[in-house]
PDB file of N, CA, C and O in Angstrom:
ATOM      1  N   UNK A   1    -271.876 -70.109  -0.732  1.00 44.00           N
ATOM      2  CA  UNK A   1    -273.031 -70.406  -1.811  1.00 44.00           C
ATOM      3  C   UNK A   1    -271.523 -70.921  -2.385  1.00 44.00           C
ATOM      4  O   UNK A   1    -270.330 -70.196  -2.714  1.00 44.00           O
ATOM      5  N   UNK A   2    -271.608 -72.399  -3.291  1.00 49.00           N
ATOM      6  CA  UNK A   2    -270.464 -72.895  -4.258  1.00 49.00           C
ATOM      7  C   UNK A   2    -270.934 -73.031  -5.240  1.00 49.00           C
ATOM      8  O   UNK A   2    -272.390 -73.204  -6.000  1.00 49.00           O
ATOM      9  N   UNK A   3    -269.838 -72.685  -5.790  1.00 50.00           N
ATOM     10  CA  UNK A   3    -270.155 -72.557  -7.404  1.00 50.00           C
ATOM     11  C   UNK A   3    -270.053 -73.914  -8.106  1.00 50.00           C
ATOM     12  O   UNK A   3    -268.617 -74.346  -7.626  1.00 50.00           O
ATOM     13  N   UNK A   4    -271.003 -74.818  -8.252  1.00 49.00           N
ATOM     14  CA  UNK A   4    -271.053 -76.002  -9.423  1.00 49.00           C
ATOM     15  C   UNK A   4    -270.938 -76.156 -10.735  1.00 49.00           C
ATOM     16  O   UNK A   4    -272.005 -75.317 -11.262  1.00 49.00           O
ATOM     17  N   UNK A   5    -269.824 -76.557 -11.584  1.00 53.00           N
ATOM     18  CA  UNK A   5    -269.852 -76.296 -12.802  1.00 53.00           C
ATOM     19  C   UNK A   5    -271.287 -76.873 -13.447  1.00 53.00           C
ATOM     20  O   UNK A   5    -272.209 -78.049 -13.213  1.00 53.00           O
ATOM     21  N   UNK A   6    -272.070 -76.180 -14.080  1.00 62.00           N
ATOM     22  CA  UNK A   6    -272.938 -76.921 -15.222  1.00 62.00           C
ATOM     23  C   UNK A   6    -274.579 -76.218 -14.121  1.00 62.00           C
ATOM     24  O   UNK A   6    -275.473 -76.604 -14.712  1.00 62.00           O
ATOM     25  N   UNK A   7    -274.324 -75.758 -12.881  1.00 63.00           N
ATOM     26  CA  UNK A   7    -274.939 -75.437 -12.011  1.00 63.00           C
ATOM     27  C   UNK A   7    -275.059 -74.365 -11.233  1.00 63.00           C
ATOM     28  O   UNK A   7    -273.815 -73.401 -11.607  1.00 63.00           O
ATOM     29  N   UNK A   8    -276.083 -73.372 -11.123  1.00 72.00           N
ATOM     30  CA  UNK A   8    -275.837 -72.230 -10.639  1.00 72.00           C
ATOM     31  C   UNK A   8    -275.318 -72.559  -9.418  1.00 72.00           C
ATOM     32  O   UNK A   8    -274.748 -70.985  -8.818  1.00 72.00           O
ATOM     33  N   UNK A   9    -276.063 -73.102  -8.271  1.00 80.00           N
ATOM     34  CA  UNK A   9    -275.857 -73.058  -6.522  1.00 80.00           C
ATOM     35  C   UNK A   9    -275.682 -74.494  -6.672  1.00 80.00           C
ATOM     36  O   UNK A   9    -276.128 -75.482  -7.261  1.00 80.00           O
ATOM     37  N   UNK A  10    -274.866 -74.781  -5.604  1.00 87.00           N
ATOM     38  CA  UNK A  10    -274.096 -75.646  -4.502  1.00 87.00           C
ATOM     39  C   UNK A  10    -275.183 -75.802  -3.318  1.00 87.00           C
ATOM     40  O   UNK A  10    -274.592 -74.253  -2.257  1.00 87.00           O
ATOM     41  N   UNK A  11    -275.855 -76.780  -2.507  1.00 92.00           N
ATOM     42  CA  UNK A  11    -276.093 -77.194  -1.473  1.00 92.00           C
ATOM     43  C   UNK A  11    -275.918 -78.083  -0.806  1.00 92.00           C
ATOM     44  O   UNK A  11    -276.043 -79.224  -1.385  1.00 92.00           O
ATOM     45  N   UNK A  12    -275.284 -77.897   0.635  1.00 95.00           N
ATOM     46  CA  UNK A  12    -275.012 -79.125   1.244  1.00 95.00           C
ATOM     47  C   UNK A  12    -275.850 -79.888   1.987  1.00 95.00           C
ATOM     48  O   UNK A  12    -276.317 -79.150   2.877  1.00 95.00           O
ATOM     49  N   UNK A  13    -275.767 -81.123   2.314  1.00 96.00           N
ATOM     50  CA  UNK A  13    -276.844 -82.010   3.194  1.00 96.00           C
ATOM     51  C   UNK A  13    -276.669 -81.397   4.598  1.00 96.00           C
ATOM     52  O   UNK A  13    -277.793 -81.179   4.768  1.00 96.00           O
ATOM     53  N   UNK A  14    -275.734 -80.356   5.161  1.00 96.00           N
ATOM     54  CA  UNK A  14    -275.847 -79.656   6.192  1.00 96.00           C
ATOM     55  C   UNK A  14    -276.768 -78.371   6.229  1.00 96.00           C
ATOM     56  O   UNK A  14    -277.484 -78.154   7.541  1.00 96.00           O
ATOM     57  N   UNK A  15    -276.770 -78.067   5.200  1.00 95.00           N
ATOM     58  CA  UNK A  15    -277.678 -76.729   5.236  1.00 95.00           C
ATOM     59  C   UNK A  15    -279.081 -77.393   5.551  1.00 95.00           C
ATOM     60  O   UNK A  15    -279.946 -76.939   5.711  1.00 95.00           O
ATOM     61  N   UNK A  16    -279.397 -78.202   3.987  1.00 96.00           N
ATOM     62  CA  UNK A  16    -280.886 -78.697   4.239  1.00 96.00           C
ATOM     63  C   UNK A  16    -280.837 -79.389   5.665  1.00 96.00           C
ATOM     64  O   UNK A  16    -282.505 -79.928   6.112  1.00 96.00           O
ATOM     65  N   UNK A  17    -280.244 -79.854   6.603  1.00 97.00           N
ATOM     66  CA  UNK A  17    -280.832 -80.978   7.279  1.00 97.00           C
ATOM     67  C   UNK A  17    -281.006 -79.748   8.832  1.00 97.00           C
ATOM     68  O   UNK A  17    -281.543 -79.686   8.902  1.00 97.00           O
ATOM     69  N   UNK A  18    -280.509 -78.859   8.457  1.00 96.00           N
ATOM     70  CA  UNK A  18    -280.593 -77.325   9.164  1.00 96.00           C
ATOM     71  C   UNK A  18    -281.818 -76.622   9.461  1.00 96.00           C
ATOM     72  O   UNK A  18    -282.357 -76.609   9.852  1.00 96.00           O
ATOM     73  N   UNK A  19    -282.441 -76.587   8.405  1.00 95.00           N
ATOM     74  CA  UNK A  19    -283.533 -76.188   7.583  1.00 95.00           C
ATOM     75  C   UNK A  19    -284.366 -77.705   7.809  1.00 95.00           C
ATOM     76  O   UNK A  19    -285.640 -77.195   8.665  1.00 95.00           O
ATOM     77  N   UNK A  20    -284.225 -78.714   7.682  1.00 96.00           N
ATOM     78  CA  UNK A  20    -285.455 -79.481   8.087  1.00 96.00           C
ATOM     79  C   UNK A  20    -285.513 -79.394   9.789  1.00 96.00           C
ATOM     80  O   UNK A  20    -286.627 -79.801  10.140  1.00 96.00           O
ATOM     81  N   UNK A  21    -284.511 -79.445  10.025  1.00 96.00           N
ATOM     82  CA  UNK A  21    -284.604 -79.270  12.108  1.00 96.00           C
ATOM     83  C   UNK A  21    -285.612 -78.390  12.303  1.00 96.00           C
ATOM     84  O   UNK A  21    -286.233 -78.305  13.322  1.00 96.00           O
ATOM     85  N   UNK A  22    -284.832 -77.088  11.720  1.00 96.00           N
ATOM     86  CA  UNK A  22    -285.665 -75.582  12.797  1.00 96.00           C
ATOM     87  C   UNK A  22    -286.980 -75.599  12.367  1.00 96.00           C
ATOM     88  O   UNK A  22    -288.018 -75.053  13.021  1.00 96.00           O
ATOM     89  N   UNK A  23    -287.448 -76.187  11.069  1.00 96.00           N
ATOM     90  CA  UNK A  23    -288.877 -76.095   9.974  1.00 96.00           C
ATOM     91  C   UNK A  23    -289.851 -77.422  10.258  1.00 96.00           C
ATOM     92  O   UNK A  23    -290.643 -77.518   9.478  1.00 96.00           O
ATOM     93  N   UNK A  24    -288.569 -78.377  10.487  1.00 96.00           N
ATOM     94  CA  UNK A  24    -289.780 -79.864  10.574  1.00 96.00           C
ATOM     95  C   UNK A  24    -289.884 -79.682   8.998  1.00 96.00           C
ATOM     96  O   UNK A  24    -291.390 -80.336   9.376  1.00 96.00           O
ATOM     97  N   UNK A  25    -289.429 -79.311   7.992  1.00 96.00           N
ATOM     98  CA  UNK A  25    -289.533 -79.939   6.610  1.00 96.00           C
ATOM     99  C   UNK A  25    -289.019 -81.379   6.772  1.00 96.00           C
ATOM    100  O   UNK A  25    -287.899 -81.614   6.563  1.00 96.00           O
ATOM    101  N   UNK A  26    -289.903 -81.886   5.586  1.00 96.00           N
ATOM    102  CA  UNK A  26    -289.294 -83.543   5.445  1.00 96.00           C
ATOM    103  C   UNK A  26    -289.394 -83.439   3.658  1.00 96.00           C
ATOM    104  O   UNK A  26    -288.375 -84.310   3.438  1.00 96.00           O
ATOM    105  N   UNK A  27    -290.208 -82.963   3.127  1.00 98.00           N
ATOM    106  CA  UNK A  27    -289.740 -83.179   1.343  1.00 98.00           C
ATOM    107  C   UNK A  27    -289.429 -81.145   0.836  1.00 98.00           C
ATOM    108  O   UNK A  27    -290.067 -79.905   1.199  1.00 98.00           O
ATOM    109  N   UNK A  28    -288.607 -81.656   0.162  1.00 97.00           N
ATOM    110  CA  UNK A  28    -287.322 -80.153  -0.244  1.00 97.00           C
ATOM    111  C   UNK A  28    -287.734 -80.658  -1.755  1.00 97.00           C
ATOM    112  O   UNK A  28    -287.276 -81.421  -2.285  1.00 97.00           O
ATOM    113  N   UNK A  29    -287.720 -79.311  -2.390  1.00 94.00           N
ATOM    114  CA  UNK A  29    -288.250 -79.462  -3.892  1.00 94.00           C
ATOM    115  C   UNK A  29    -287.877 -77.805  -4.141  1.00 94.00           C
ATOM    116  O   UNK A  29    -287.508 -77.120  -2.947  1.00 94.00           O
ATOM    117  N   UNK A  30    -287.415 -77.286  -5.671  1.00 91.00           N
ATOM    118  CA  UNK A  30    -287.114 -76.267  -5.737  1.00 91.00           C
ATOM    119  C   UNK A  30    -288.094 -74.897  -5.129  1.00 91.00           C
ATOM    120  O   UNK A  30    -287.405 -73.642  -4.376  1.00 91.00           O
ATOM    121  N   UNK A  31    -289.186 -75.200  -5.006  1.00 92.00           N
ATOM    122  CA  UNK A  31    -289.888 -73.897  -4.340  1.00 92.00           C
ATOM    123  C   UNK A  31    -289.757 -73.637  -2.802  1.00 92.00           C
ATOM    124  O   UNK A  31    -289.395 -72.367  -2.156  1.00 92.00           O
ATOM    125  N   UNK A  32    -289.862 -74.831  -1.929  1.00 94.00           N
ATOM    126  CA  UNK A  32    -289.597 -74.699  -0.707  1.00 94.00           C
ATOM    127  C   UNK A  32    -287.688 -74.496  -0.429  1.00 94.00           C
ATOM    128  O   UNK A  32    -287.668 -73.381   0.188  1.00 94.00           O
ATOM    129  N   UNK A  33    -286.981 -74.852  -1.275  1.00 91.00           N
ATOM    130  CA  UNK A  33    -285.451 -74.183  -1.285  1.00 91.00           C
ATOM    131  C   UNK A  33    -285.618 -72.687  -1.501  1.00 91.00           C
ATOM    132  O   UNK A  33    -285.151 -72.153  -1.049  1.00 91.00           O
ATOM    133  N   UNK A  34    -286.776 -71.773  -2.546  1.00 90.00           N
ATOM    134  CA  UNK A  34    -286.541 -70.361  -2.816  1.00 90.00           C
ATOM    135  C   UNK A  34    -287.175 -70.284  -1.628  1.00 90.00           C
ATOM    136  O   UNK A  34    -286.778 -68.766  -1.199  1.00 90.00           O
ATOM    137  N   UNK A  35    -288.520 -70.462  -1.097  1.00 92.00           N
ATOM    138  CA  UNK A  35    -288.883 -69.947  -0.041  1.00 92.00           C
ATOM    139  C   UNK A  35    -288.265 -70.357   1.241  1.00 92.00           C
ATOM    140  O   UNK A  35    -288.559 -69.006   2.165  1.00 92.00           O
ATOM    141  N   UNK A  36    -287.333 -70.700   1.611  1.00 92.00           N
ATOM    142  CA  UNK A  36    -286.834 -70.631   2.396  1.00 92.00           C
ATOM    143  C   UNK A  36    -285.286 -69.467   2.304  1.00 92.00           C
ATOM    144  O   UNK A  36    -284.230 -70.070   3.235  1.00 92.00           O
ATOM    145  N   UNK A  37    -284.732 -69.273   0.759  1.00 88.00           N
ATOM    146  CA  UNK A  37    -284.167 -68.507   0.833  1.00 88.00           C
ATOM    147  C   UNK A  37    -282.054 -69.442   0.105  1.00 88.00           C
ATOM    148  O   UNK A  37    -280.954 -69.075   0.148  1.00 88.00           O
ATOM    149  N   UNK A  38    -282.511 -70.362   0.301  1.00 86.00           N
ATOM    150  CA  UNK A  38    -281.286 -71.180  -0.123  1.00 86.00           C
ATOM    151  C   UNK A  38    -281.156 -70.961  -1.712  1.00 86.00           C
ATOM    152  O   UNK A  38    -279.991 -71.701  -1.820  1.00 86.00           O
ATOM    153  N   UNK A  39    -282.708 -70.891  -2.960  1.00 85.00           N
ATOM    154  CA  UNK A  39    -281.570 -70.023  -3.636  1.00 85.00           C
ATOM    155  C   UNK A  39    -282.275 -69.058  -4.268  1.00 85.00           C
ATOM    156  O   UNK A  39    -283.533 -68.872  -3.974  1.00 85.00           O
ATOM    157  N   UNK A  40    -282.403 -68.129  -5.574  1.00 80.00           N
ATOM    158  CA  UNK A  40    -282.988 -67.745  -5.887  1.00 80.00           C
ATOM    159  C   UNK A  40    -283.005 -67.253  -7.569  1.00 80.00           C
ATOM    160  O   UNK A  40    -282.412 -68.852  -8.209  1.00 80.00           O
ATOM    161  N   UNK A  41    -284.379 -67.136  -8.012  1.00 73.00           N
ATOM    162  CA  UNK A  41    -284.563 -66.909  -9.106  1.00 73.00           C
ATOM    163  C   UNK A  41    -284.643 -68.677 -10.069  1.00 73.00           C
ATOM    164  O   UNK A  41    -285.582 -69.260  -9.625  1.00 73.00           O
ATOM    165  N   UNK A  42    -283.713 -68.953 -11.386  1.00 73.00           N
ATOM    166  CA  UNK A  42    -283.949 -69.989 -12.091  1.00 73.00           C
ATOM    167  C   UNK A  42    -282.877 -70.809 -11.918  1.00 73.00           C
ATOM    168  O   UNK A  42    -282.810 -71.173 -12.655  1.00 73.00           O
ATOM    169  N   UNK A  43    -282.540 -70.722 -10.675  1.00 75.00           N
ATOM    170  CA  UNK A  43    -281.180 -71.497 -10.085  1.00 75.00           C
ATOM    171  C   UNK A  43    -281.563 -73.069 -10.622  1.00 75.00           C
ATOM    172  O   UNK A  43    -282.404 -73.478 -10.309  1.00 75.00           O
ATOM    173  N   UNK A  44    -280.395 -73.429 -11.319  1.00 84.00           N
ATOM    174  CA  UNK A  44    -280.340 -75.025 -10.914  1.00 84.00           C
ATOM    175  C   UNK A  44    -279.464 -75.735  -9.257  1.00 84.00           C
ATOM    176  O   UNK A  44    -278.171 -75.410 -10.088  1.00 84.00           O
ATOM    177  N   UNK A  45    -279.888 -76.298  -9.355  1.00 90.00           N
ATOM    178  CA  UNK A  45    -279.354 -76.720  -8.136  1.00 90.00           C
ATOM    179  C   UNK A  45    -278.423 -77.821  -7.658  1.00 90.00           C
ATOM    180  O   UNK A  45    -279.083 -79.037  -8.297  1.00 90.00           O
ATOM    181  N   UNK A  46    -277.732 -77.988  -7.347  1.00 93.00           N
ATOM    182  CA  UNK A  46    -276.957 -79.468  -7.206  1.00 93.00           C
ATOM    183  C   UNK A  46    -276.681 -79.463  -5.699  1.00 93.00           C
ATOM    184  O   UNK A  46    -276.308 -78.740  -5.010  1.00 93.00           O
ATOM    185  N   UNK A  47    -277.155 -80.603  -5.048  1.00 95.00           N
ATOM    186  CA  UNK A  47    -276.749 -81.054  -3.548  1.00 95.00           C
ATOM    187  C   UNK A  47    -275.638 -81.786  -3.150  1.00 95.00           C
ATOM    188  O   UNK A  47    -275.863 -83.169  -4.224  1.00 95.00           O
ATOM    189  N   UNK A  48    -274.757 -81.032  -2.613  1.00 95.00           N
ATOM    190  CA  UNK A  48    -273.324 -81.838  -2.504  1.00 95.00           C
ATOM    191  C   UNK A  48    -273.175 -82.057  -1.431  1.00 95.00           C
ATOM    192  O   UNK A  48    -274.558 -82.220  -0.109  1.00 95.00           O
ATOM    193  N   UNK A  49    -272.281 -83.303  -0.775  1.00 96.00           N
ATOM    194  CA  UNK A  49    -272.089 -84.245   0.201  1.00 96.00           C
ATOM    195  C   UNK A  49    -271.826 -83.647   1.496  1.00 96.00           C
ATOM    196  O   UNK A  49    -271.546 -84.208   2.576  1.00 96.00           O
ATOM    197  N   UNK A  50    -271.861 -82.683   2.023  1.00 96.00           N
ATOM    198  CA  UNK A  50    -270.762 -82.311   3.444  1.00 96.00           C
ATOM    199  C   UNK A  50    -272.127 -82.032   4.328  1.00 96.00           C
ATOM    200  O   UNK A  50    -273.126 -81.404   4.374  1.00 96.00           O
ATOM    201  N   UNK A  51    -271.530 -82.715   5.137  1.00 96.00           N
ATOM    202  CA  UNK A  51    -272.426 -82.928   6.945  1.00 96.00           C
ATOM    203  C   UNK A  51    -273.429 -84.249   6.873  1.00 96.00           C
ATOM    204  O   UNK A  51    -273.273 -84.887   5.822  1.00 96.00           O
ATOM    205  N   UNK A  52    -273.962 -84.211   7.618  1.00 95.00           N
ATOM    206  CA  UNK A  52    -274.855 -85.409   8.058  1.00 95.00           C
ATOM    207  C   UNK A  52    -276.560 -84.901   8.000  1.00 95.00           C
ATOM    208  O   UNK A  52    -276.756 -83.847   8.302  1.00 95.00           O
ATOM    209  N   UNK A  53    -277.568 -86.259   8.054  1.00 97.00           N
ATOM    210  CA  UNK A  53    -278.783 -85.620   8.031  1.00 97.00           C
ATOM    211  C   UNK A  53    -279.016 -86.562   9.391  1.00 97.00           C
ATOM    212  O   UNK A  53    -278.676 -87.526   9.626  1.00 97.00           O
ATOM    213  N   UNK A  54    -280.023 -85.911  10.269  1.00 96.00           N
ATOM    214  CA  UNK A  54    -280.538 -86.317  11.572  1.00 96.00           C
ATOM    215  C   UNK A  54    -281.623 -87.423  11.068  1.00 96.00           C
ATOM    216  O   UNK A  54    -282.141 -88.065  12.059  1.00 96.00           O
ATOM    217  N   UNK A  55    -282.322 -86.517  10.267  1.00 96.00           N
ATOM    218  CA  UNK A  55    -283.615 -87.515  10.046  1.00 96.00           C
ATOM    219  C   UNK A  55    -283.799 -87.692   7.814  1.00 96.00           C
ATOM    220  O   UNK A  55    -282.578 -87.550   7.557  1.00 96.00           O
ATOM    221  N   UNK A  56    -284.886 -88.542   7.678  1.00 97.00           N
ATOM    222  CA  UNK A  56    -284.978 -88.751   6.532  1.00 97.00           C
ATOM    223  C   UNK A  56    -285.844 -87.713   5.486  1.00 97.00           C
ATOM    224  O   UNK A  56    -286.902 -87.353   6.503  1.00 97.00           O
ATOM    225  N   UNK A  57    -285.545 -87.691   4.618  1.00 98.00           N
ATOM    226  CA  UNK A  57    -286.037 -86.274   3.815  1.00 98.00           C
ATOM    227  C   UNK A  57    -285.538 -86.561   2.093  1.00 98.00           C
ATOM    228  O   UNK A  57    -284.923 -87.499   1.988  1.00 98.00           O
ATOM    229  N   UNK A  58    -286.583 -86.000   1.435  1.00 98.00           N
ATOM    230  CA  UNK A  58    -286.941 -85.968   0.460  1.00 98.00           C
ATOM    231  C   UNK A  58    -286.371 -85.293  -0.722  1.00 98.00           C
ATOM    232  O   UNK A  58    -286.992 -83.650  -0.042  1.00 98.00           O
ATOM    233  N   UNK A  59    -285.468 -84.875  -1.361  1.00 98.00           N
ATOM    234  CA  UNK A  59    -284.782 -83.914  -1.850  1.00 98.00           C
ATOM    235  C   UNK A  59    -285.598 -83.662  -3.819  1.00 98.00           C
ATOM    236  O   UNK A  59    -284.664 -84.967  -4.228  1.00 98.00           O
ATOM    237  N   UNK A  60    -286.013 -82.979  -3.729  1.00 96.00           N
ATOM    238  CA  UNK A  60    -286.286 -82.827  -5.504  1.00 96.00           C
ATOM    239  C   UNK A  60    -285.002 -81.713  -6.160  1.00 96.00           C
ATOM    240  O   UNK A  60    -285.057 -80.385  -5.733  1.00 96.00           O
ATOM    241  N   UNK A  61    -283.869 -81.808  -6.710  1.00 94.00           N
ATOM    242  CA  UNK A  61    -283.142 -81.218  -7.483  1.00 94.00           C
ATOM    243  C   UNK A  61    -282.585 -81.347  -8.661  1.00 94.00           C
ATOM    244  O   UNK A  61    -282.868 -82.394  -9.281  1.00 94.00           O
ATOM    245  N   UNK A  62    -281.549 -80.702  -9.513  1.00 92.00           N
ATOM    246  CA  UNK A  62    -281.208 -80.577 -10.464  1.00 92.00           C
ATOM    247  C   UNK A  62    -280.131 -82.116 -10.599  1.00 92.00           C
ATOM    248  O   UNK A  62    -280.132 -82.510 -11.630  1.00 92.00           O
ATOM    249  N   UNK A  63    -279.323 -81.975  -9.644  1.00 94.00           N
ATOM    250  CA  UNK A  63    -278.285 -83.032  -9.370  1.00 94.00           C
ATOM    251  C   UNK A  63    -278.174 -83.673  -8.225  1.00 94.00           C
ATOM    252  O   UNK A  63    -278.533 -82.602  -7.547  1.00 94.00           O
ATOM    253  N   UNK A  64    -276.858 -84.489  -7.905  1.00 96.00           N
ATOM    254  CA  UNK A  64    -276.739 -84.993  -6.902  1.00 96.00           C
ATOM    255  C   UNK A  64    -275.306 -85.271  -6.700  1.00 96.00           C
ATOM    256  O   UNK A  64    -274.887 -86.562  -7.684  1.00 96.00           O
ATOM    257  N   UNK A  65    -274.553 -84.936  -5.790  1.00 96.00           N
ATOM    258  CA  UNK A  65    -273.044 -85.514  -5.653  1.00 96.00           C
ATOM    259  C   UNK A  65    -273.604 -87.079  -5.181  1.00 96.00           C
ATOM    260  O   UNK A  65    -274.273 -87.416  -4.825  1.00 96.00           O
ATOM    261  N   UNK A  66    -272.531 -87.936  -6.078  1.00 97.00           N
ATOM    262  CA  UNK A  66    -272.698 -89.444  -4.732  1.00 97.00           C
ATOM    263  C   UNK A  66    -272.977 -89.037  -3.729  1.00 97.00           C
ATOM    264  O   UNK A  66    -273.437 -89.675  -3.085  1.00 97.00           O
ATOM    265  N   UNK A  67    -272.040 -88.783  -3.015  1.00 97.00           N
ATOM    266  CA  UNK A  67    -272.205 -88.700  -1.428  1.00 97.00           C
ATOM    267  C   UNK A  67    -273.798 -88.128  -0.902  1.00 97.00           C
ATOM    268  O   UNK A  67    -273.993 -88.739   0.053  1.00 97.00           O
ATOM    269  N   UNK A  68    -273.838 -87.172  -1.726  1.00 97.00           N
ATOM    270  CA  UNK A  68    -275.038 -86.628  -0.634  1.00 97.00           C
ATOM    271  C   UNK A  68    -276.633 -87.927  -1.151  1.00 97.00           C
ATOM    272  O   UNK A  68    -277.150 -87.945  -0.530  1.00 97.00           O
ATOM    273  N   UNK A  69    -276.135 -88.234  -2.530  1.00 98.00           N
ATOM    274  CA  UNK A  69    -277.260 -88.975  -2.549  1.00 98.00           C
ATOM    275  C   UNK A  69    -277.493 -90.292  -1.717  1.00 98.00           C
ATOM    276  O   UNK A  69    -278.661 -90.749  -1.374  1.00 98.00           O
ATOM    277  N   UNK A  70    -276.130 -90.857  -1.661  1.00 97.00           N
ATOM    278  CA  UNK A  70    -276.214 -91.874  -0.356  1.00 97.00           C
ATOM    279  C   UNK A  70    -276.731 -91.651   0.618  1.00 97.00           C
ATOM    280  O   UNK A  70    -277.313 -92.055   1.601  1.00 97.00           O
ATOM    281  N   UNK A  71    -276.046 -90.306   1.199  1.00 97.00           N
ATOM    282  CA  UNK A  71    -276.819 -89.962   2.601  1.00 97.00           C
ATOM    283  C   UNK A  71    -278.025 -89.926   3.321  1.00 97.00           C
ATOM    284  O   UNK A  71    -278.367 -90.577   3.971  1.00 97.00           O
ATOM    285  N   UNK A  72    -278.540 -89.331   1.670  1.00 98.00           N
ATOM    286  CA  UNK A  72    -280.025 -88.975   1.493  1.00 98.00           C
ATOM    287  C   UNK A  72    -280.750 -90.452   2.131  1.00 98.00           C
ATOM    288  O   UNK A  72    -281.564 -90.797   2.522  1.00 98.00           O
ATOM    289  N   UNK A  73    -280.220 -91.408   1.192  1.00 98.00           N
ATOM    290  CA  UNK A  73    -281.032 -92.725   0.283  1.00 98.00           C
ATOM    291  C   UNK A  73    -280.679 -93.549   2.043  1.00 98.00           C
ATOM    292  O   UNK A  73    -281.319 -94.845   2.618  1.00 98.00           O
ATOM    293  N   UNK A  74    -279.402 -93.436   2.752  1.00 97.00           N
ATOM    294  CA  UNK A  74    -279.195 -94.215   4.066  1.00 97.00           C
ATOM    295  C   UNK A  74    -280.054 -93.603   5.664  1.00 97.00           C
ATOM    296  O   UNK A  74    -280.308 -94.601   6.102  1.00 97.00           O
ATOM    297  N   UNK A  75    -280.773 -92.966   5.160  1.00 97.00           N
ATOM    298  CA  UNK A  75    -282.159 -92.575   5.931  1.00 97.00           C
ATOM    299  C   UNK A  75    -282.587 -92.311   6.042  1.00 97.00           C
ATOM    300  O   UNK A  75    -284.319 -91.790   6.383  1.00 97.00           O
ATOM    301  N   UNK A  76    -283.401 -93.204   4.541  1.00 98.00           N
ATOM    302  CA  UNK A  76    -284.616 -94.101   4.565  1.00 98.00           C
ATOM    303  C   UNK A  76    -285.222 -92.311   3.206  1.00 98.00           C
ATOM    304  O   UNK A  76    -286.186 -92.711   2.923  1.00 98.00           O
ATOM    305  N   UNK A  77    -284.613 -92.018   2.899  1.00 98.00           N
ATOM    306  CA  UNK A  77    -285.226 -90.344   2.354  1.00 98.00           C
ATOM    307  C   UNK A  77    -284.813 -90.954   0.372  1.00 98.00           C
ATOM    308  O   UNK A  77    -284.371 -91.489   0.058  1.00 98.00           O
ATOM    309  N   UNK A  78    -285.257 -89.964   0.085  1.00 98.00           N
ATOM    310  CA  UNK A  78    -285.194 -90.247  -1.634  1.00 98.00           C
ATOM    311  C   UNK A  78    -284.498 -89.225  -2.627  1.00 98.00           C
ATOM    312  O   UNK A  78    -284.915 -87.630  -1.869  1.00 98.00           O
ATOM    313  N   UNK A  79    -284.169 -89.387  -3.343  1.00 98.00           N
ATOM    314  CA  UNK A  79    -283.297 -87.993  -3.774  1.00 98.00           C
ATOM    315  C   UNK A  79    -283.706 -87.915  -5.646  1.00 98.00           C
ATOM    316  O   UNK A  79    -283.523 -89.345  -6.239  1.00 98.00           O
ATOM    317  N   UNK A  80    -284.057 -87.201  -5.453  1.00 98.00           N
ATOM    318  CA  UNK A  80    -284.954 -87.166  -7.004  1.00 98.00           C
ATOM    319  C   UNK A  80    -284.313 -85.536  -8.407  1.00 98.00           C
ATOM    320  O   UNK A  80    -284.397 -84.672  -7.979  1.00 98.00           O
ATOM    321  N   UNK A  81    -283.942 -86.537  -8.990  1.00 95.00           N
ATOM    322  CA  UNK A  81    -283.232 -85.570 -10.226  1.00 95.00           C
ATOM    323  C   UNK A  81    -284.548 -85.221 -11.096  1.00 95.00           C
ATOM    324  O   UNK A  81    -285.129 -85.572 -11.456  1.00 95.00           O
ATOM    325  N   UNK A  82    -284.652 -83.771 -11.515  1.00 92.00           N
ATOM    326  CA  UNK A  82    -285.335 -83.279 -12.218  1.00 92.00           C
ATOM    327  C   UNK A  82    -284.538 -83.123 -13.634  1.00 92.00           C
ATOM    328  O   UNK A  82    -283.180 -82.852 -13.689  1.00 92.00           O
ATOM    329  N   UNK A  83    -285.199 -84.141 -14.424  1.00 84.00           N
ATOM    330  CA  UNK A  83    -284.691 -83.849 -15.644  1.00 84.00           C
ATOM    331  C   UNK A  83    -284.833 -82.411 -16.421  1.00 84.00           C
ATOM    332  O   UNK A  83    -285.718 -81.841 -16.607  1.00 84.00           O
TER     333      UNK A  83
END
């Protein structure tokens, strides 16, 4: 688990990709991340850019690194910031 300033947890897109491949998930939000053990409680999560995506995914999180947002959008997905 990576600690990201102002956020409880950071998750890289390689982790999102692994879950997308294993469970055929294309839409990730806080509930999906919790149900699959990627975050706990009321964590504020930032998606980070390490790794690659093999398909389009839509991700809703509290923040995205520039690299993660670009990787998601380049595959045809959407990065949505929770206000």
